[in-house]
Amino acid sequence: AIAITEQPVSISVPVGYSFTLRCRAEGHTLLQYQWFCQHQSDCCQIPGATNPDLPIVAEQTKLYTCRVNDLYGNAVFSDWVKVEVHQCVARGLPPRLWRGEPVIILNPTEQRVEVGKPLQLQCAAMGVPAPCYQWYRNGNLLEQHKRKKLWITHAKVSDSGTYLCCASNSHGEHWTNAVDVHVGGGETLPPAERLQLCHLVFVSATGKIALLVGNNCYHHHPNLMAPVKDVFELSRLLEQLGFQVVSLLD
């Protein structure tokens, strides 16, 4: 009859970051704690780690769990948690006053793939607790894609669009850069011909056209968090009002 009342949480931090993993439990007798860690395929007991709190200095990515036992021989294990360590101190991340809010350290890149080939987009963020991820295409939430890596085994033309990912935790959220993905088969038009085609489309277009520009990155001002999201939300609203929407990001 041992109940864990506070589970440890996964974190994603730069190398050298100091943090304390916590585990709390309740039982009918005196409880004893023992922490374990796993690196690659090796799982071992951490010598001397017999307190509910486990102070660590992040050096390598490892998994951790805590065993709690009572005087009757009953024992339970906490959830396994991941301490993900990023080698990014040299780039000055995170700032000294960082309190665990998501910090994007890897943005997805523009992709051009053939129909039927695999499509992969990747991002990464630091955070305490470790951020959750959610991918979007053309402002629409992709319900099945909630990991750092977006993987589509057989890309279709309909998978083309503008992608970005939101990393969030209890301290807030941060968005990756938006990137274009083109799925097709065959040669793409040269830039000059593509520009001419765009002019023809606009000349022949009828009805209401809305141009939305969302700038997130500035040379002489801190990056903003909301413009990209705002563009996507406004796009949906304007389309419902009968507008043809053209969105430009950064």
CSV table of C-alpha atoms in Angstrom, one decimal:
chain,number,residue,atom,x,y,z
A,1,ALA,CA,0.0,0.0,0.0
A,2,ILE,CA,2.5,2.6,-1.2
A,3,ALA,CA,1.2,5.5,-3.3
A,4,ILE,CA,3.4,7.8,-5.2
A,5,THR,CA,2.0,11.3,-4.7
A,6,GLU,CA,4.6,13.2,-6.8
A,7,GLN,CA,6.2,11.8,-9.9
A,8,PRO,CA,9.5,13.1,-11.3
A,9,VAL,CA,9.3,15.0,-14.5
A,10,SER,CA,11.3,14.9,-17.8
A,11,ILE,CA,13.5,17.8,-18.6
A,12,SER,CA,15.4,19.0,-21.7
A,13,VAL,CA,18.3,21.2,-20.7
A,14,PRO,CA,21.8,22.4,-21.8
A,15,VAL,CA,24.9,20.5,-20.7
A,16,GLY,CA,26.0,21.6,-17.2
A,17,TYR,CA,22.5,22.6,-16.1
A,18,SER,CA,21.8,21.8,-12.4
A,19,PHE,CA,18.4,20.4,-11.5
A,20,THR,CA,16.7,18.2,-8.9
A,21,LEU,CA,14.4,15.3,-9.7
A,22,ARG,CA,11.7,14.8,-7.1
A,23,CYS,CA,9.7,11.8,-6.0
A,24,ARG,CA,7.2,11.7,-3.1
A,25,ALA,CA,5.2,8.8,-1.8
A,26,GLU,CA,2.9,7.8,1.1
A,27,GLY,CA,2.7,4.5,3.0
A,28,HIS,CA,1.8,2.9,6.3
A,29,THR,CA,5.4,2.6,7.5
A,30,LEU,CA,8.7,4.3,7.1
A,31,LEU,CA,9.5,4.6,3.4
A,32,GLN,CA,12.9,4.1,1.7
A,33,TYR,CA,14.0,5.6,-1.6
A,34,GLN,CA,16.5,4.4,-4.2
A,35,TRP,CA,17.2,6.1,-7.6
A,36,PHE,CA,18.2,4.3,-10.7
A,37,CYS,CA,19.5,5.6,-14.1
A,38,GLN,CA,19.8,4.1,-17.6
A,39,HIS,CA,22.2,5.2,-20.3
A,40,GLN,CA,21.9,3.5,-23.6
A,41,SER,CA,21.3,-0.2,-22.6
A,42,ASP,CA,22.9,-0.1,-19.1
A,43,CYS,CA,20.6,0.3,-16.1
A,44,CYS,CA,22.2,0.7,-12.7
A,45,GLN,CA,21.5,1.8,-9.1
A,46,ILE,CA,22.9,5.2,-8.3
A,47,PRO,CA,25.1,4.9,-5.2
A,48,GLY,CA,24.0,7.0,-2.3
A,49,ALA,CA,20.9,8.2,-4.1
A,50,THR,CA,18.5,7.3,-1.2
A,51,ASN,CA,16.6,10.6,-0.7
A,52,PRO,CA,13.3,11.7,-2.3
A,53,ASP,CA,15.3,14.4,-4.1
A,54,LEU,CA,18.0,13.6,-6.6
A,55,PRO,CA,20.3,16.6,-7.4
A,56,ILE,CA,21.9,16.2,-10.9
A,57,VAL,CA,24.2,18.1,-13.1
A,58,ALA,CA,23.3,17.4,-16.7
A,59,GLU,CA,26.1,15.8,-18.6
A,60,GLN,CA,24.6,13.0,-20.8
A,61,THR,CA,21.0,12.1,-21.8
A,62,LYS,CA,19.8,9.5,-19.4
A,63,LEU,CA,16.6,7.9,-18.1
A,64,TYR,CA,15.8,7.9,-14.3
A,65,THR,CA,13.4,6.1,-12.0
A,66,CYS,CA,12.9,5.9,-8.3
A,67,ARG,CA,12.1,2.8,-6.3
A,68,VAL,CA,10.1,3.3,-3.1
A,69,ASN,CA,9.8,0.4,-0.5
A,70,ASP,CA,8.4,0.0,3.0
A,71,LEU,CA,9.4,-2.2,6.0
A,72,TYR,CA,7.1,-5.0,4.8
A,73,GLY,CA,9.0,-5.5,1.6
A,74,ASN,CA,6.5,-3.8,-0.6
A,75,ALA,CA,8.0,-1.7,-3.4
A,76,VAL,CA,6.8,0.5,-6.3
A,77,PHE,CA,8.7,2.4,-9.0
A,78,SER,CA,8.1,5.9,-10.2
A,79,ASP,CA,7.6,6.7,-13.8
A,80,TRP,CA,10.7,6.7,-16.0
A,81,VAL,CA,11.7,10.2,-16.9
A,82,LYS,CA,14.2,11.5,-19.4
A,83,VAL,CA,16.8,14.1,-18.8
A,84,GLU,CA,17.7,15.2,-22.3
A,85,VAL,CA,21.0,17.0,-22.5
A,86,HIS,CA,21.9,19.4,-25.4
A,87,GLN,CA,25.4,20.5,-26.2
A,88,CYS,CA,24.6,24.1,-26.8
A,89,VAL,CA,26.4,26.2,-24.2
A,90,ALA,CA,28.8,27.6,-26.8
A,91,ARG,CA,25.9,29.3,-28.6
A,92,GLY,CA,24.9,31.1,-25.4
A,93,LEU,CA,21.7,29.2,-24.8
A,94,PRO,CA,19.8,29.5,-22.6
A,95,PRO,CA,20.2,33.1,-21.1
A,96,ARG,CA,21.3,33.4,-17.5
A,97,LEU,CA,17.8,34.2,-16.4
A,98,TRP,CA,16.2,31.2,-18.0
A,99,ARG,CA,13.5,29.7,-15.9
A,100,GLY,CA,12.5,26.7,-18.0
A,101,GLU,CA,10.3,28.2,-20.7
A,102,PRO,CA,10.7,26.5,-24.1
A,103,VAL,CA,13.7,27.6,-26.1
A,104,ILE,CA,13.9,26.4,-29.8
A,105,ILE,CA,17.3,25.1,-30.5
A,106,LEU,CA,16.6,23.3,-33.8
A,107,ASN,CA,14.2,24.6,-36.5
A,108,PRO,CA,12.8,22.5,-39.4
A,109,THR,CA,14.2,23.1,-42.8
A,110,GLU,CA,12.5,23.5,-46.2
A,111,GLN,CA,11.8,20.2,-48.0
A,112,ARG,CA,11.3,19.2,-51.6
A,113,VAL,CA,10.3,15.5,-52.0
A,114,GLU,CA,8.9,13.4,-54.7
A,115,VAL,CA,5.4,11.8,-54.4
A,116,GLY,CA,5.6,8.5,-52.6
A,117,LYS,CA,8.9,9.3,-50.9
A,118,PRO,CA,9.3,9.8,-47.1
A,119,LEU,CA,8.9,13.3,-45.7
A,120,GLN,CA,10.7,14.2,-42.4
A,121,LEU,CA,10.7,17.4,-40.5
A,122,GLN,CA,12.5,17.8,-37.2
A,123,CYS,CA,12.7,20.4,-34.5
A,124,ALA,CA,13.9,20.5,-30.9
A,125,ALA,CA,13.5,22.7,-27.8
A,126,MET,CA,14.8,22.9,-24.3
A,127,GLY,CA,12.5,23.3,-21.3
A,128,VAL,CA,11.8,22.5,-17.7
A,129,PRO,CA,9.6,20.4,-17.7
A,130,ALA,CA,10.4,19.0,-21.1
A,131,PRO,CA,8.3,20.6,-23.8
A,132,CYS,CA,5.4,19.0,-25.6
A,133,TYR,CA,5.2,19.3,-29.4
A,134,GLN,CA,2.4,20.0,-31.8
A,135,TRP,CA,2.8,20.3,-35.6
A,136,TYR,CA,0.7,22.5,-37.9
A,137,ARG,CA,0.3,22.6,-41.7
A,138,ASN,CA,-1.1,25.8,-43.3
A,139,GLY,CA,-2.4,26.8,-39.9
A,140,ASN,CA,-4.3,23.5,-39.3
A,141,LEU,CA,-3.4,21.3,-36.4
A,142,LEU,CA,-2.0,17.9,-37.3
A,143,GLU,CA,-3.6,15.7,-34.7
A,144,GLN,CA,-1.3,12.7,-35.1
A,145,HIS,CA,2.0,14.6,-35.1
A,146,LYS,CA,3.0,15.4,-31.5
A,147,ARG,CA,6.7,14.6,-31.5
A,148,LYS,CA,9.9,16.4,-32.3
A,149,LYS,CA,10.1,14.5,-35.6
A,150,LEU,CA,7.3,14.7,-38.1
A,151,TRP,CA,7.4,11.6,-40.3
A,152,ILE,CA,5.2,10.8,-43.3
A,153,THR,CA,6.2,7.5,-44.9
A,154,HIS,CA,4.7,8.1,-48.3
A,155,ALA,CA,4.3,11.8,-49.1
A,156,LYS,CA,1.3,13.0,-51.2
A,157,VAL,CA,0.8,16.2,-53.1
A,158,SER,CA,-1.7,17.2,-50.4
A,159,ASP,CA,1.1,17.1,-47.9
A,160,SER,CA,2.6,20.2,-49.5
A,161,GLY,CA,2.3,23.4,-47.5
A,162,THR,CA,3.8,25.6,-44.8
A,163,TYR,CA,4.7,23.7,-41.6
A,164,LEU,CA,5.7,24.8,-38.2
A,165,CYS,CA,5.7,23.3,-34.7
A,166,CYS,CA,4.8,24.7,-31.3
A,167,ALA,CA,6.8,23.7,-28.2
A,168,SER,CA,5.0,24.3,-24.9
A,169,ASN,CA,5.3,23.5,-21.2
A,170,SER,CA,3.9,25.0,-18.0
A,171,HIS,CA,6.0,28.2,-18.5
A,172,GLY,CA,4.7,29.1,-21.9
A,173,GLU,CA,5.1,28.2,-25.6
A,174,HIS,CA,7.5,29.0,-28.5
A,175,TRP,CA,7.1,28.4,-32.2
A,176,THR,CA,9.6,27.2,-34.7
A,177,ASN,CA,10.3,29.0,-37.9
A,178,ALA,CA,7.7,28.3,-40.6
A,179,VAL,CA,9.0,26.3,-43.6
A,180,ASP,CA,7.6,25.4,-47.0
A,181,VAL,CA,7.3,21.8,-48.1
A,182,HIS,CA,6.8,20.9,-51.7
A,183,VAL,CA,5.7,17.4,-52.7
A,184,GLY,CA,5.6,16.7,-56.5
A,185,GLY,CA,7.1,14.8,-59.3
A,186,GLY,CA,9.1,16.5,-62.0
A,187,GLU,CA,11.0,19.7,-62.4
A,188,THR,CA,9.9,22.9,-60.7
A,189,LEU,CA,9.6,26.2,-62.7
A,190,PRO,CA,12.6,28.5,-62.8
A,191,PRO,CA,12.2,31.6,-60.6
A,192,ALA,CA,11.4,34.0,-63.5
A,193,GLU,CA,8.7,31.7,-64.9
A,194,ARG,CA,7.2,31.1,-61.5
A,195,LEU,CA,7.0,34.9,-60.9
A,196,GLN,CA,5.2,35.3,-64.2
A,197,LEU,CA,2.8,32.5,-63.3
A,198,CYS,CA,2.1,34.3,-60.0
A,199,HIS,CA,1.3,37.5,-61.8
A,200,LEU,CA,-1.2,35.6,-64.1
A,201,VAL,CA,-2.9,34.1,-61.1
A,202,PHE,CA,-3.4,37.5,-59.5
A,203,VAL,CA,-4.5,39.2,-62.7
A,204,SER,CA,-7.1,36.6,-63.4
A,205,ALA,CA,-8.3,36.3,-59.7
A,206,THR,CA,-11.8,37.5,-58.9
A,207,GLY,CA,-13.5,38.2,-55.6
A,208,LYS,CA,-11.8,39.3,-52.4
A,209,ILE,CA,-8.1,38.8,-51.7
A,210,ALA,CA,-6.4,39.2,-48.3
A,211,LEU,CA,-2.7,39.6,-48.0
A,212,LEU,CA,-1.4,38.7,-44.5
A,213,VAL,CA,2.2,39.3,-43.5
A,214,GLY,CA,3.6,37.9,-40.3
A,215,ASN,CA,7.1,38.9,-39.3
A,216,ASN,CA,8.6,37.0,-36.4
A,217,CYS,CA,12.3,37.6,-36.8
A,218,TYR,CA,13.9,41.1,-36.6
A,219,HIS,CA,17.5,42.2,-36.9
A,220,HIS,CA,17.2,44.9,-34.2
A,221,HIS,CA,14.4,43.7,-32.0
A,222,PRO,CA,13.8,40.5,-30.0
A,223,ASN,CA,11.9,37.8,-31.8
A,224,LEU,CA,8.1,37.9,-31.3
A,225,MET,CA,6.1,34.8,-30.4
A,226,ALA,CA,2.6,35.4,-31.8
A,227,PRO,CA,2.7,36.8,-35.4
A,228,VAL,CA,2.9,33.4,-37.2
A,229,LYS,CA,0.1,32.0,-35.1
A,230,ASP,CA,-2.0,35.1,-35.7
A,231,VAL,CA,-1.5,34.8,-39.5
A,232,PHE,CA,-2.8,31.3,-39.4
A,233,GLU,CA,-5.8,32.1,-37.2
A,234,LEU,CA,-6.7,35.2,-39.3
A,235,SER,CA,-6.4,33.1,-42.5
A,236,ARG,CA,-9.1,30.7,-41.3
A,237,LEU,CA,-11.4,33.5,-40.3
A,238,LEU,CA,-10.9,35.4,-43.6
A,239,GLU,CA,-11.4,32.2,-45.7
A,240,GLN,CA,-14.8,31.7,-43.9
A,241,LEU,CA,-15.7,35.2,-45.0
A,242,GLY,CA,-15.0,34.4,-48.7
A,243,PHE,CA,-11.5,35.8,-49.0
A,244,GLN,CA,-8.7,34.3,-51.0
A,245,VAL,CA,-5.9,34.5,-48.6
A,246,VAL,CA,-2.2,34.9,-49.4
A,247,SER,CA,0.1,34.5,-46.3
A,248,LEU,CA,3.7,35.6,-46.2
A,249,LEU,CA,5.9,34.7,-43.2
A,250,ASP,CA,9.1,36.5,-42.4
